[in-house]
Amino acid sequence: MQVIKRAAICSDDAGMNVASLSALIRAADAVRCSLDEQRGGGGCGGFGTTTFLARFDLMDRGVWPVVGWYGDIRLKDLCVSSEEVSQQSGSSPGGPVSREEMYAEVWRLPMTKIADHHRVSSSFLARVCTRMNIPRPPRGHWVKLENGIPSPQPSLPEAGPGDLQVWRRGDALGAVSRPVPRAPAPRKIKPEQLRISRSRQHPVVVGAYEVFEQGRVIDQGFLKPGRQRLVDVVVTKPQLEPALKLANQLFLKLEAAGHRVMFAPSDRTYARASFDEHEHPPKKPRHRHPALWSPSKPTVVFIGTVAIGLTLFEMTEELEARYIDGKYIPTSKIPSQQMRRLSSTWNWSTRMDFATGRLCIRAFSPYPWTDWSQSWKEAKQCSLRGQLDEIVQQLTDAAPVIARLVEEAEEQARIRQQEWKEQIRRREERERIRLQNEAREQARADLLCAIKQWDDIKRIQAFFSDAESSVLNLPEAVRCIAMDKLAQARELVGELDPLQALLEWKGPQER
């Protein structure tokens, strides 16, 4: 650890002061970044003094030692450097930081110093802490500690679904590890645990009423809002407010039981299961157009780390209806006098679906390849509000069942993936053998062609050799004509090299 000597430089020669200070900087093995001059009177035998403040960068540490009158001072006592942050936390700039390490850093040092160490802004680091579900020191925390006033430090909460586990500089905050669904130990929830404030609104429900109210109305009066990141509620306009109040109470009771309600995170695939809005589903499924509204992300409650999807919808029922003035009206709502005046020529009766005004809470497994659902329907004489405590308990009890289904589904998915990889391996092996056989066949055909070419060249060369030997025995006049003919024939045939075809041939391993 470096030690800076504090000394008063009693001289009116600024150049000497700077030179002395530069020597001090060199002795401290530092680099001078800036130099400011502060003049004051007296202090050293009555002489005027000039005090210089120099900024040091020791091993990439920003420190402000003061060149003054007082004894020795250690750099570590002046301020906390980025190297000290690294030594205390065990993290390095750009390296991975676990959730526990980040929590320890945040409560040991101010956010600005940690942000400088990781080379990010303090606001971005605050977002990282939020993404990792790490509590941060409140405003005035460090001032209280400096003045000896205690400031409580909350403990690190357990990592919940969707919470970032490890962060490194440059990572996207949406990338998190995929959690394994594990249900907590079975327990009986006491009624006093589920007492909630009626005036409180759950974050998932906040602002949903205005968006739904501005949505367009489709068949049977169902609302279809323009946004998709909303609480999973499918109702008509008259039932919008009661449905949101019911959903709010359910979510608050689940939170009171220790279960987290939120939009499905992006740590893995969560799918919103389709449902039949009929109070008494028909034998044959019906495809409605336009389709009912569905959110982009399902609303889920986490029991431990097991996600359970929640949908609140208004049920429909099939009734006999008459077509009057461009719309279908249930015959039960048409006065008897009007029914007698209706002409069968201009209106007709049929069976249509109508909203009942009764709600249904549907819980489902949002995990792929898992089939589990449970519904609680509102009856004419029985409201769902009185069943919320029982629903919370049943959802808690269903978590182990869904966790087992997810485990079985992932095991089946693993088996299917292995089978798929084995199929790919076999297909690649068959393709490799096919290409190898084709290469052998092609090499054999090319070799036979080269052999035939070799025979042709040898036969042509033997022809010219025999012809030249025979020409020598002819009379001179005929011999000249024959030699001229042979020269023309050689020029026409061209240069013949029997080894060239063999050298150009490629074996099976070369293909």
Short mmCIF file of C-alpha atoms in Angstrom, two decimals:
data_model
loop_
_atom_site.label_atom_id
_atom_site.label_comp_id
_atom_site.label_asym_id
_atom_site.label_seq_id
_atom_site.Cartn_x
_atom_site.Cartn_y
_atom_site.Cartn_z
CA MET A 1 0.00 0.00 0.00
CA GLN A 2 1.40 3.37 -1.06
CA VAL A 3 2.08 6.12 1.51
CA ILE A 4 1.91 9.80 0.61
CA LYS A 5 3.89 12.30 2.74
CA ARG A 6 1.96 15.42 3.56
CA ALA A 7 4.31 18.37 3.56
CA ALA A 8 3.91 22.11 3.34
CA ILE A 9 5.77 23.59 0.40
CA CYS A 10 6.80 27.07 1.62
CA SER A 11 7.92 28.81 -1.51
CA ASP A 12 6.74 31.53 -3.81
CA ASP A 13 8.33 29.72 -6.72
CA ALA A 14 5.43 27.87 -8.32
CA GLY A 15 7.84 26.02 -10.57
CA MET A 16 9.70 24.64 -7.54
CA ASN A 17 6.39 23.61 -5.97
CA VAL A 18 5.33 21.78 -9.07
CA ALA A 19 8.73 20.15 -9.34
CA SER A 20 8.61 19.05 -5.70
CA LEU A 21 5.09 17.75 -6.15
CA SER A 22 6.08 15.91 -9.32
CA ALA A 23 8.89 14.22 -7.41
CA LEU A 24 6.38 13.21 -4.75
CA ILE A 25 4.10 11.79 -7.42
CA ARG A 26 6.99 9.84 -8.92
CA ALA A 27 7.92 8.51 -5.49
CA ALA A 28 4.37 7.31 -5.03
CA ASP A 29 4.55 5.48 -8.39
CA ALA A 30 1.53 7.45 -9.63
CA VAL A 31 0.51 9.44 -12.67
CA ARG A 32 -0.51 13.07 -12.28
CA CYS A 33 -3.89 13.70 -13.91
CA SER A 34 -4.68 17.24 -12.80
CA LEU A 35 -3.11 19.96 -10.72
CA ASP A 36 -4.95 22.74 -8.88
CA GLU A 37 -3.40 25.57 -6.89
CA GLN A 38 -4.76 26.92 -3.63
CA ARG A 39 -2.96 29.82 -1.99
CA GLY A 40 -3.18 30.63 1.70
CA GLY A 41 -1.34 32.77 4.20
CA GLY A 42 0.89 31.74 7.10
CA GLY A 43 1.25 28.31 8.56
CA CYS A 44 4.98 27.66 8.13
CA GLY A 45 7.04 30.07 10.16
CA GLY A 46 4.89 32.93 9.03
CA PHE A 47 5.76 32.37 5.41
CA GLY A 48 3.04 32.30 2.77
CA THR A 49 2.33 28.81 1.50
CA THR A 50 1.03 27.43 -1.73
CA THR A 51 -0.87 24.19 -1.37
CA PHE A 52 -1.30 21.96 -4.41
CA LEU A 53 -4.02 19.36 -4.85
CA ALA A 54 -3.10 16.62 -7.27
CA ARG A 55 -5.26 13.82 -8.61
CA PHE A 56 -3.53 10.45 -8.63
CA ASP A 57 -4.33 7.33 -10.60
CA LEU A 58 -2.65 4.49 -8.76
CA MET A 59 -3.20 1.25 -10.63
CA ASP A 60 -6.36 2.69 -12.22
CA ARG A 61 -7.56 4.05 -8.84
CA GLY A 62 -8.93 7.55 -8.52
CA VAL A 63 -7.54 9.08 -5.30
CA TRP A 64 -7.26 12.68 -4.09
CA PRO A 65 -4.33 13.03 -1.66
CA VAL A 66 -3.72 16.51 -0.29
CA VAL A 67 -0.23 17.97 -0.25
CA GLY A 68 -0.41 19.92 2.98
CA TRP A 69 1.19 20.29 6.40
CA TYR A 70 0.11 17.09 8.15
CA GLY A 71 1.90 13.78 8.75
CA ASP A 72 1.51 10.53 6.85
CA ILE A 73 -1.74 9.43 5.29
CA ARG A 74 -2.48 6.15 3.60
CA LEU A 75 -4.23 6.16 0.24
CA LYS A 76 -6.70 3.54 1.47
CA ASP A 77 -7.92 6.03 4.10
CA LEU A 78 -8.66 8.72 1.54
CA CYS A 79 -11.27 6.90 -0.51
CA VAL A 80 -12.29 3.44 -1.55
CA SER A 81 -10.78 2.49 -4.86
CA SER A 82 -12.06 0.18 -7.56
CA GLU A 83 -9.29 -2.25 -6.71
CA GLU A 84 -10.56 -2.39 -3.13
CA VAL A 85 -14.06 -3.19 -4.43
CA SER A 86 -12.54 -6.01 -6.44
CA GLN A 87 -10.58 -7.34 -3.46
CA GLN A 88 -13.57 -7.19 -1.13
CA SER A 89 -16.16 -8.70 -3.45
CA GLY A 90 -14.03 -11.11 -5.41
CA SER A 91 -15.54 -9.83 -8.68
CA SER A 92 -13.69 -8.31 -11.59
CA PRO A 93 -14.89 -5.88 -14.25
CA GLY A 94 -16.55 -7.86 -17.03
CA GLY A 95 -16.58 -11.09 -15.02
CA PRO A 96 -19.71 -12.90 -13.79
CA VAL A 97 -21.26 -11.59 -10.57
CA SER A 98 -23.59 -13.85 -8.63
CA ARG A 99 -26.70 -12.63 -6.89
CA GLU A 100 -25.10 -13.06 -3.47
CA GLU A 101 -21.95 -11.16 -4.51
CA MET A 102 -23.96 -8.27 -5.90
CA TYR A 103 -26.01 -8.08 -2.70
CA ALA A 104 -22.81 -7.93 -0.63
CA GLU A 105 -21.35 -5.18 -2.83
CA VAL A 106 -24.49 -3.05 -2.80
CA TRP A 107 -24.64 -2.98 0.99
CA ARG A 108 -20.89 -2.49 1.47
CA LEU A 109 -20.24 0.45 -0.85
CA PRO A 110 -22.20 3.26 -2.51
CA MET A 111 -23.80 2.44 -5.83
CA THR A 112 -21.69 4.93 -7.77
CA LYS A 113 -18.44 3.25 -6.72
CA ILE A 114 -19.73 -0.21 -7.63
CA ALA A 115 -20.97 1.13 -10.97
CA ASP A 116 -17.53 2.63 -11.69
CA HIS A 117 -15.94 -0.69 -10.86
CA HIS A 118 -18.21 -2.57 -13.30
CA ARG A 119 -17.94 0.27 -15.85
CA VAL A 120 -21.68 0.88 -16.08
CA SER A 121 -23.92 3.70 -14.92
CA SER A 122 -25.44 3.66 -11.45
CA SER A 123 -28.96 3.74 -12.93
CA PHE A 124 -28.23 0.65 -15.01
CA LEU A 125 -26.79 -1.10 -11.97
CA ALA A 126 -30.00 -0.25 -10.10
CA ARG A 127 -31.94 -2.01 -12.88
CA VAL A 128 -29.64 -5.00 -12.50
CA CYS A 129 -30.43 -5.12 -8.78
CA THR A 130 -34.14 -4.94 -9.52
CA ARG A 131 -33.79 -7.73 -12.07
CA MET A 132 -31.91 -9.84 -9.51
CA ASN A 133 -34.47 -9.03 -6.78
CA ILE A 134 -31.80 -7.46 -4.55
CA PRO A 135 -32.87 -4.81 -1.99
CA ARG A 136 -30.89 -1.57 -2.28
CA PRO A 137 -29.93 0.89 0.47
CA PRO A 138 -32.57 3.62 0.91
CA ARG A 139 -31.89 7.31 0.42
CA GLY A 140 -29.70 8.68 3.22
CA HIS A 141 -28.33 5.26 4.21
CA TRP A 142 -24.64 6.17 3.88
CA VAL A 143 -25.14 9.57 5.56
CA LYS A 144 -26.69 7.84 8.57
CA LEU A 145 -23.76 5.45 8.83
CA GLU A 146 -21.23 8.29 8.65
CA ASN A 147 -23.01 10.02 11.54
CA GLY A 148 -23.24 6.86 13.62
CA ILE A 149 -26.98 6.42 13.07
CA PRO A 150 -27.98 2.81 12.45
CA SER A 151 -29.65 2.01 9.14
CA PRO A 152 -31.24 -1.44 8.91
CA GLN A 153 -30.12 -3.85 6.20
CA PRO A 154 -32.76 -6.29 4.98
CA SER A 155 -31.72 -9.84 4.25
CA LEU A 156 -31.42 -11.13 0.72
CA PRO A 157 -34.75 -12.70 -0.25
CA GLU A 158 -34.83 -16.08 -1.90
CA ALA A 159 -34.54 -16.01 -5.68
CA GLY A 160 -37.95 -16.21 -7.25
CA PRO A 161 -38.99 -17.32 -10.72
CA GLY A 162 -37.65 -14.98 -13.36
CA ASP A 163 -35.01 -13.45 -11.06
CA LEU A 164 -31.56 -13.04 -12.59
CA GLN A 165 -29.05 -15.34 -10.91
CA VAL A 166 -25.75 -14.27 -12.49
CA TRP A 167 -24.93 -11.02 -14.29
CA ARG A 168 -21.93 -9.90 -16.27
CA ARG A 169 -21.32 -6.66 -18.10
CA GLY A 170 -22.80 -6.80 -21.59
CA ASP A 171 -25.46 -9.41 -20.79
CA ALA A 172 -29.07 -8.70 -21.69
CA LEU A 173 -31.18 -8.32 -18.57
CA GLY A 174 -33.82 -10.61 -20.05
CA ALA A 175 -31.53 -13.66 -20.14
CA VAL A 176 -32.02 -15.75 -17.00
CA SER A 177 -31.39 -19.31 -16.06
CA ARG A 178 -34.22 -21.79 -16.57
CA PRO A 179 -35.62 -22.76 -13.17
CA VAL A 180 -36.74 -26.28 -12.31
CA PRO A 181 -40.36 -26.32 -11.07
CA ARG A 182 -40.28 -27.46 -7.46
CA ALA A 183 -43.29 -27.34 -5.17
CA PRO A 184 -42.93 -26.28 -1.53
CA ALA A 185 -43.78 -28.60 1.31
CA PRO A 186 -47.53 -29.13 1.73
CA ARG A 187 -49.09 -26.83 4.30
CA LYS A 188 -52.48 -25.75 5.53
CA ILE A 189 -53.12 -22.03 5.01
CA LYS A 190 -54.84 -20.40 7.95
CA PRO A 191 -57.74 -18.02 7.22
CA GLU A 192 -56.10 -15.17 9.14
CA GLN A 193 -53.16 -15.32 6.70
CA LEU A 194 -55.46 -14.43 3.81
CA ARG A 195 -56.80 -11.18 5.22
CA ILE A 196 -56.23 -8.41 2.71
CA SER A 197 -56.89 -4.71 2.32
CA ARG A 198 -59.88 -4.04 0.07
CA SER A 199 -58.44 -0.71 -1.06
CA ARG A 200 -55.15 -2.15 -2.28
CA GLN A 201 -54.64 -2.96 -5.95
CA HIS A 202 -52.36 -5.71 -7.22
CA PRO A 203 -49.76 -4.50 -9.80
CA VAL A 204 -51.08 -6.94 -12.42
CA VAL A 205 -54.54 -5.35 -12.26
CA VAL A 206 -53.47 -1.69 -12.10
CA GLY A 207 -54.56 0.24 -15.20
CA ALA A 208 -56.39 -2.70 -16.79
CA TYR A 209 -59.91 -1.23 -16.47
CA GLU A 210 -59.19 1.80 -18.69
CA VAL A 211 -57.56 -0.34 -21.40
CA PHE A 212 -60.35 -2.90 -21.44
CA GLU A 213 -63.04 -0.21 -21.46
CA GLN A 214 -61.55 1.34 -24.60
CA GLY A 215 -61.43 -2.01 -26.42
CA ARG A 216 -63.83 -2.98 -29.18
CA VAL A 217 -66.85 -5.19 -28.61
CA ILE A 218 -67.18 -8.48 -30.50
CA ASP A 219 -69.87 -11.18 -30.58
CA GLN A 220 -71.87 -11.79 -27.39
CA GLY A 221 -70.56 -8.44 -26.13
CA PHE A 222 -67.06 -9.64 -25.18
CA LEU A 223 -64.35 -6.98 -24.93
CA LYS A 224 -61.24 -7.16 -27.09
CA PRO A 225 -58.68 -4.52 -25.97
CA GLY A 226 -55.95 -3.21 -28.21
CA ARG A 227 -53.16 -4.22 -25.84
CA GLN A 228 -52.12 -7.79 -25.14
CA ARG A 229 -49.92 -7.45 -22.05
CA LEU A 230 -52.86 -7.37 -19.65
CA VAL A 231 -54.34 -9.48 -16.90
CA ASP A 232 -56.02 -12.57 -18.36
CA VAL A 233 -59.67 -11.52 -18.06
CA VAL A 234 -62.24 -12.27 -20.80
CA VAL A 235 -65.60 -10.69 -20.03
CA THR A 236 -68.31 -8.43 -21.37
CA LYS A 237 -68.44 -4.75 -20.48
CA PRO A 238 -71.09 -5.08 -17.71
CA GLN A 239 -68.94 -7.68 -15.93
CA LEU A 240 -65.61 -5.88 -16.38
CA GLU A 241 -65.51 -4.11 -13.03
CA PRO A 242 -66.72 -7.11 -10.95
CA ALA A 243 -64.26 -9.39 -12.75
CA LEU A 244 -61.27 -7.12 -12.11
CA LYS A 245 -62.26 -6.76 -8.44
CA LEU A 246 -62.51 -10.53 -8.12
CA ALA A 247 -59.14 -11.03 -9.84
CA ASN A 248 -57.57 -8.39 -7.59
CA GLN A 249 -58.84 -10.10 -4.43
CA LEU A 250 -57.63 -13.49 -5.64
CA PHE A 251 -54.17 -12.16 -6.47
CA LEU A 252 -53.84 -10.36 -3.12
CA LYS A 253 -54.88 -13.48 -1.22
CA LEU A 254 -52.32 -15.53 -3.15
CA GLU A 255 -49.62 -12.95 -2.33
CA ALA A 256 -50.71 -13.04 1.33
CA ALA A 257 -50.21 -16.81 1.27
CA GLY A 258 -46.63 -16.28 0.08
CA HIS A 259 -47.26 -16.92 -3.63
CA ARG A 260 -46.08 -14.51 -6.32
CA VAL A 261 -48.59 -13.41 -9.01
CA MET A 262 -47.14 -11.87 -12.16
CA PHE A 263 -47.08 -11.96 -15.92
CA ALA A 264 -45.23 -15.03 -17.13
CA PRO A 265 -41.46 -14.33 -17.16
CA SER A 266 -39.17 -15.08 -20.08
CA ASP A 267 -37.03 -17.70 -18.34
CA ARG A 268 -38.78 -20.56 -20.16
CA THR A 269 -41.84 -21.29 -22.31
CA TYR A 270 -45.18 -20.57 -20.66
CA ALA A 271 -48.28 -21.06 -22.81
CA ARG A 272 -51.79 -19.88 -22.13
CA ALA A 273 -54.14 -22.84 -22.45
CA SER A 274 -57.26 -22.44 -24.56
CA PHE A 275 -60.65 -22.80 -22.92
CA ASP A 276 -64.32 -23.22 -23.79
CA GLU A 277 -66.36 -20.33 -22.46
CA HIS A 278 -69.61 -22.34 -22.50
CA GLU A 279 -71.08 -23.04 -19.08
CA HIS A 280 -72.06 -26.46 -20.44
CA PRO A 281 -69.54 -27.24 -23.21
CA PRO A 282 -71.11 -28.81 -26.32
CA LYS A 283 -70.11 -32.26 -27.47
CA LYS A 284 -68.51 -30.89 -30.61
CA PRO A 285 -66.15 -27.92 -30.18
CA ARG A 286 -67.17 -24.76 -32.00
CA HIS A 287 -64.80 -22.37 -33.71
CA ARG A 288 -65.92 -18.82 -33.13
CA HIS A 289 -65.02 -15.84 -35.29
CA PRO A 290 -63.70 -13.44 -34.29
CA ALA A 291 -61.83 -15.29 -31.57
CA LEU A 292 -61.94 -14.17 -27.96
CA TRP A 293 -59.17 -11.90 -26.74
CA SER A 294 -56.04 -13.57 -25.37
CA PRO A 295 -52.99 -11.96 -23.68
CA SER A 296 -49.46 -12.10 -25.02
CA LYS A 297 -48.22 -13.48 -21.70
CA PRO A 298 -50.37 -15.59 -19.38
CA THR A 299 -51.05 -14.45 -15.84
CA VAL A 300 -49.38 -16.96 -13.53
CA VAL A 301 -49.00 -17.58 -9.82
CA PHE A 302 -45.83 -19.23 -8.57
CA ILE A 303 -46.29 -21.80 -5.82
CA GLY A 304 -42.64 -22.17 -4.90
CA THR A 305 -41.15 -22.30 -8.38
CA VAL A 306 -44.18 -24.04 -9.93
CA ALA A 307 -46.18 -21.77 -12.23
CA ILE A 308 -49.95 -22.09 -12.46
CA GLY A 309 -51.82 -20.09 -15.11
CA LEU A 310 -54.95 -18.16 -14.15
CA THR A 311 -57.79 -17.08 -16.45
CA LEU A 312 -60.97 -15.33 -15.37
CA PHE A 313 -63.75 -15.38 -17.97
CA GLU A 314 -67.45 -14.91 -18.29
CA MET A 315 -69.40 -18.02 -19.25
CA THR A 316 -71.91 -18.29 -22.06
CA GLU A 317 -74.98 -20.47 -22.51
CA GLU A 318 -76.90 -21.62 -25.57
CA LEU A 319 -80.44 -20.23 -25.78
CA GLU A 320 -83.23 -20.13 -28.33
CA ALA A 321 -83.27 -16.71 -29.98
CA ARG A 322 -85.30 -14.74 -32.52
CA TYR A 323 -83.82 -12.44 -35.12
CA ILE A 324 -85.41 -9.03 -34.56
CA ASP A 325 -84.30 -5.71 -36.02
CA GLY A 326 -80.89 -6.99 -37.13
CA LYS A 327 -79.88 -8.84 -33.97
CA TYR A 328 -80.63 -12.03 -32.08
CA ILE A 329 -82.62 -11.74 -28.85
CA PRO A 330 -83.31 -14.65 -26.47
CA THR A 331 -86.95 -15.67 -26.68
CA SER A 332 -87.13 -15.62 -22.89
CA LYS A 333 -86.51 -11.87 -22.94
CA ILE A 334 -89.14 -11.09 -25.59
CA PRO A 335 -92.52 -10.07 -24.13
CA SER A 336 -95.35 -12.47 -24.94
CA GLN A 337 -97.40 -9.75 -26.67
CA GLN A 338 -94.47 -8.96 -28.98
CA MET A 339 -93.97 -12.67 -29.68
CA ARG A 340 -97.58 -12.97 -30.89
CA ARG A 341 -97.17 -9.99 -33.21
CA LEU A 342 -94.01 -11.36 -34.79
CA SER A 343 -94.40 -12.77 -38.26
CA SER A 344 -92.62 -15.98 -39.13
CA THR A 345 -91.94 -14.56 -42.57
CA TRP A 346 -89.70 -11.71 -41.45
CA ASN A 347 -88.01 -13.29 -38.43
CA TRP A 348 -86.93 -16.75 -37.43
CA SER A 349 -85.73 -18.61 -34.38
CA THR A 350 -82.43 -20.40 -33.84
CA ARG A 351 -80.08 -21.31 -31.02
CA MET A 352 -77.33 -18.82 -30.16
CA ASP A 353 -74.73 -18.29 -27.42
CA PHE A 354 -75.26 -15.46 -24.92
CA ALA A 355 -73.14 -14.20 -22.02
CA THR A 356 -74.57 -15.31 -18.68
CA GLY A 357 -73.03 -12.68 -16.42
CA ARG A 358 -71.53 -15.47 -14.29
CA LEU A 359 -67.75 -15.76 -13.94
CA CYS A 360 -65.39 -18.70 -13.94
CA ILE A 361 -61.85 -18.94 -12.56
CA ARG A 362 -59.76 -21.41 -14.50
CA ALA A 363 -56.34 -22.60 -13.38
CA PHE A 364 -54.14 -24.49 -15.82
CA SER A 365 -50.61 -25.74 -16.31
CA PRO A 366 -48.69 -23.30 -18.54
CA TYR A 367 -45.90 -25.80 -19.22
CA PRO A 368 -45.74 -27.53 -22.61
CA TRP A 369 -46.84 -31.18 -22.81
CA THR A 370 -48.62 -31.03 -19.44
CA ASP A 371 -52.38 -31.38 -19.30
CA TRP A 372 -53.85 -30.09 -16.04
CA SER A 373 -56.67 -27.66 -15.39
CA GLN A 374 -59.26 -26.92 -12.76
CA SER A 375 -62.23 -24.56 -12.85
CA TRP A 376 -64.40 -22.85 -10.26
CA LYS A 377 -67.71 -21.70 -11.71
CA GLU A 378 -69.97 -19.07 -10.27
CA ALA A 379 -73.53 -20.31 -9.70
CA LYS A 380 -76.69 -18.25 -9.53
CA GLN A 381 -76.88 -18.64 -5.77
CA CYS A 382 -73.16 -18.91 -4.99
CA SER A 383 -70.57 -16.17 -5.64
CA LEU A 384 -66.89 -16.86 -6.23
CA ARG A 385 -65.86 -14.29 -3.61
CA GLY A 386 -66.71 -16.69 -0.82
CA GLN A 387 -64.62 -19.45 -2.43
CA LEU A 388 -61.34 -17.52 -2.76
CA ASP A 389 -59.76 -18.94 0.41
CA GLU A 390 -60.58 -22.45 -0.74
CA ILE A 391 -59.24 -21.70 -4.22
CA VAL A 392 -55.93 -20.49 -2.75
CA GLN A 393 -55.62 -23.71 -0.75
CA GLN A 394 -56.46 -25.89 -3.75
CA LEU A 395 -53.92 -24.09 -5.92
CA THR A 396 -51.29 -24.62 -3.23
CA ASP A 397 -52.15 -28.32 -3.09
CA ALA A 398 -52.01 -28.62 -6.90
CA ALA A 399 -48.38 -27.46 -7.15
CA PRO A 400 -46.83 -30.92 -6.46
CA VAL A 401 -49.11 -32.49 -9.08
CA ILE A 402 -48.04 -29.98 -11.74
CA ALA A 403 -44.37 -30.32 -10.73
CA ARG A 404 -44.61 -34.09 -11.24
CA LEU A 405 -46.30 -33.61 -14.63
CA VAL A 406 -43.57 -31.18 -15.68
CA GLU A 407 -40.88 -33.63 -14.58
CA GLU A 408 -42.52 -36.42 -16.58
CA ALA A 409 -42.99 -34.15 -19.59
CA GLU A 410 -39.36 -33.03 -19.51
CA GLU A 411 -38.24 -36.64 -19.22
CA GLN A 412 -40.37 -37.52 -22.24
CA ALA A 413 -38.97 -34.48 -24.05
CA ARG A 414 -35.45 -35.63 -23.20
CA ILE A 415 -36.24 -39.10 -24.57
CA ARG A 416 -37.72 -37.59 -27.73
CA GLN A 417 -34.66 -35.40 -28.15
CA GLN A 418 -32.38 -38.41 -27.77
CA GLU A 419 -34.46 -40.33 -30.31
CA TRP A 420 -34.34 -37.35 -32.64
CA LYS A 421 -30.56 -37.10 -32.27
CA GLU A 422 -30.29 -40.84 -32.90
CA GLN A 423 -32.40 -40.49 -36.04
CA ILE A 424 -30.18 -37.66 -37.24
CA ARG A 425 -27.09 -39.74 -36.48
CA ARG A 426 -28.47 -42.70 -38.41
CA ARG A 427 -29.50 -40.50 -41.32
CA GLU A 428 -26.07 -38.90 -41.39
CA GLU A 429 -24.48 -42.35 -41.21
CA ARG A 430 -26.60 -43.57 -44.13
CA GLU A 431 -25.73 -40.44 -46.06
CA ARG A 432 -22.04 -40.94 -45.31
CA ILE A 433 -22.15 -44.56 -46.49
CA ARG A 434 -24.09 -43.56 -49.60
CA LEU A 435 -21.56 -40.85 -50.47
CA GLN A 436 -18.73 -43.27 -49.77
CA ASN A 437 -20.22 -45.90 -52.08
CA GLU A 438 -20.85 -43.28 -54.74
CA ALA A 439 -17.24 -42.12 -54.43
CA ARG A 440 -15.98 -45.71 -54.80
CA GLU A 441 -18.19 -46.34 -57.83
CA GLN A 442 -17.18 -43.08 -59.43
CA ALA A 443 -13.49 -43.72 -58.68
CA ARG A 444 -13.79 -47.22 -60.20
CA ALA A 445 -15.49 -45.85 -63.32
CA ASP A 446 -12.85 -43.15 -63.69
CA LEU A 447 -10.11 -45.74 -63.18
CA LEU A 448 -11.55 -47.99 -65.90
CA CYS A 449 -11.75 -44.96 -68.16
CA ALA A 450 -8.09 -44.14 -67.40
CA ILE A 451 -7.10 -47.77 -68.15
CA LYS A 452 -8.94 -47.66 -71.44
CA GLN A 453 -7.30 -44.35 -72.24
CA TRP A 454 -3.93 -45.92 -71.34
CA ASP A 455 -4.60 -48.80 -73.78
CA ASP A 456 -5.65 -46.38 -76.50
CA ILE A 457 -2.53 -44.27 -76.07
CA LYS A 458 -0.28 -47.36 -76.05
CA ARG A 459 -1.98 -48.68 -79.19
CA ILE A 460 -1.58 -45.32 -80.95
CA GLN A 461 2.04 -45.09 -79.92
CA ALA A 462 2.66 -48.66 -81.14
CA PHE A 463 1.00 -47.77 -84.46
CA PHE A 464 3.30 -44.79 -85.03
CA SER A 465 6.35 -46.79 -83.95
CA ASP A 466 5.56 -49.70 -86.32
CA ALA A 467 4.67 -47.30 -89.12
CA GLU A 468 7.97 -45.44 -88.80
CA SER A 469 9.89 -48.76 -88.86
CA SER A 470 8.01 -49.91 -91.98
CA VAL A 471 8.50 -46.59 -93.79
CA LEU A 472 12.27 -47.02 -93.64
CA ASN A 473 12.12 -49.96 -96.05
CA LEU A 474 10.22 -48.00 -98.73
CA PRO A 475 11.80 -46.25 -101.73
CA GLU A 476 12.88 -42.73 -101.05
CA ALA A 477 10.09 -40.97 -102.94
CA VAL A 478 7.40 -43.06 -101.25
CA ARG A 479 9.22 -42.81 -97.91
CA CYS A 480 9.08 -39.02 -98.02
CA ILE A 481 5.36 -39.10 -98.71
CA ALA A 482 4.80 -41.62 -95.88
CA MET A 483 6.88 -39.61 -93.38
CA ASP A 484 4.91 -36.48 -94.30
CA LYS A 485 1.67 -38.38 -93.70
CA LEU A 486 2.94 -39.63 -90.32
CA ALA A 487 3.89 -36.08 -89.33
CA GLN A 488 0.41 -34.85 -90.17
CA ALA A 489 -1.10 -37.77 -88.23
CA ARG A 490 1.02 -37.03 -85.13
CA GLU A 491 0.03 -33.37 -85.29
CA LEU A 492 -3.62 -34.34 -85.57
CA VAL A 493 -3.48 -36.78 -82.65
CA GLY A 494 -1.47 -34.41 -80.49
CA GLU A 495 0.80 -35.09 -77.51
CA LEU A 496 -0.09 -38.37 -75.87
CA ASP A 497 0.99 -39.10 -72.25
CA PRO A 498 -0.35 -42.34 -70.77
CA LEU A 499 0.71 -41.34 -67.21
CA GLN A 500 -1.26 -38.07 -67.30
CA ALA A 501 -4.61 -39.85 -67.07
CA LEU A 502 -3.35 -41.88 -64.09
CA LEU A 503 -2.05 -38.76 -62.33
CA GLU A 504 -5.39 -36.96 -62.83
CA TRP A 505 -7.37 -39.88 -61.45
CA LYS A 506 -8.73 -39.44 -57.86
CA GLY A 507 -9.14 -42.31 -55.46
CA PRO A 508 -12.18 -42.79 -53.16
CA GLN A 509 -10.44 -41.03 -50.25
CA GLU A 510 -9.68 -37.98 -52.42
CA ARG A 511 -13.31 -37.37 -53.33
#
